[in-house]
Amino acid sequence: MNVGLNEYLILSALLFAVGFLGVLVRKNTLVIYMCLELMLVASTIALVAFSRFNGTLDGNVFVFFILTVAAAEVAVGLAIIVALFRKRGTVQVEELNALKN
């Protein structure tokens, strides 16, 4: 059974939509952060699919750089979330509406 480009793009679009919906609906910053990462993974799936079906390695190179930046982003993002939790005692978005204090 051959899996075509359309199936990969549909999977990528569904993952991106789930991530986007999670960012819009959820109130917990950790869950929002995970949904943002899901959106990033969806874009990398699309890049790899295009790369595979075009017969080039351009998409794979982009994915390598995206995953490298994402690893640094995870470290910084989780550090910010932990700092917010220590300062405010919560990670709920509606509680974190002011930049001071």
XYZ file of C-alpha atoms in Angstrom:
101
model
C 0.000 0.000 0.000
C 1.454 3.333 -1.072
C 0.912 6.390 1.042
C 0.712 9.472 -1.107
C 1.526 13.102 -0.509
C -2.136 13.929 0.144
C -2.305 11.590 3.140
C 0.779 13.161 4.708
C -0.580 16.642 4.139
C -3.958 15.698 5.588
C -2.227 14.272 8.676
C -0.133 17.411 8.962
C -3.184 19.663 8.610
C -5.122 17.671 11.226
C -2.247 17.832 13.715
C -1.841 21.552 13.078
C -5.588 22.121 13.553
C -5.605 20.172 16.839
C -2.641 22.197 18.064
C -4.203 25.480 16.987
C -7.503 24.597 18.630
C -5.639 23.661 21.809
C -3.859 27.030 21.862
C -7.171 28.851 21.485
C -9.208 26.814 23.967
C -6.897 25.742 26.794
C -6.113 27.818 29.879
C -3.030 26.014 31.193
C 0.259 27.433 29.900
C 1.907 24.010 29.868
C -0.860 22.557 27.684
C -0.711 25.615 25.402
C 3.030 25.088 25.080
C 2.527 21.423 24.161
C -0.039 22.453 21.537
C 2.476 24.897 20.048
C 4.983 22.054 19.828
C 2.335 19.899 18.122
C 1.903 22.633 15.514
C 5.662 22.669 14.983
C 5.720 18.893 14.475
C 2.862 19.179 11.978
C 4.876 21.625 9.895
C 7.916 19.344 9.954
C 5.799 16.420 8.734
C 4.673 18.523 5.782
C 8.263 19.551 5.000
C 9.503 15.953 5.069
C 6.591 14.823 2.901
C 7.317 17.494 0.291
C 10.992 16.625 0.407
C 10.313 12.926 -0.079
C 7.924 13.374 -2.967
C 10.152 15.911 -4.725
C 13.171 13.649 -4.394
C 15.329 16.251 -2.661
C 16.795 16.629 0.810
C 15.888 20.310 1.221
C 12.927 19.624 3.520
C 14.987 17.259 5.651
C 17.637 19.917 6.151
C 14.980 22.423 7.201
C 13.542 19.876 9.645
C 16.981 19.324 11.159
C 17.325 23.049 11.864
C 13.726 23.321 13.102
C 14.240 20.464 15.580
C 17.513 21.998 16.763
C 15.822 25.321 17.450
C 12.838 23.521 19.027
C 15.129 21.779 21.523
C 16.470 25.139 22.685
C 12.927 26.532 22.709
C 11.753 23.730 24.980
C 14.480 24.470 27.502
C 13.776 28.206 27.560
C 9.985 27.816 27.486
C 9.887 25.322 30.340
C 12.258 27.515 32.364
C 9.890 30.465 31.895
C 6.880 28.362 32.902
C 8.690 27.086 36.025
C 9.712 30.650 36.937
C 6.125 31.835 36.524
C 4.873 28.995 38.700
C 7.390 29.788 41.427
C 6.555 33.493 41.353
C 2.763 33.287 41.041
C 1.933 29.781 42.247
C -0.141 28.962 39.167
C 0.212 28.316 35.455
C -3.339 29.275 34.496
C -3.400 31.908 31.747
C -6.193 34.006 33.261
C -4.173 34.330 36.475
C -1.072 35.514 34.584
C -2.573 38.618 33.005
C -0.221 41.244 34.469
C 3.470 41.614 33.706
C 4.287 43.293 37.000
C 4.516 41.620 40.449
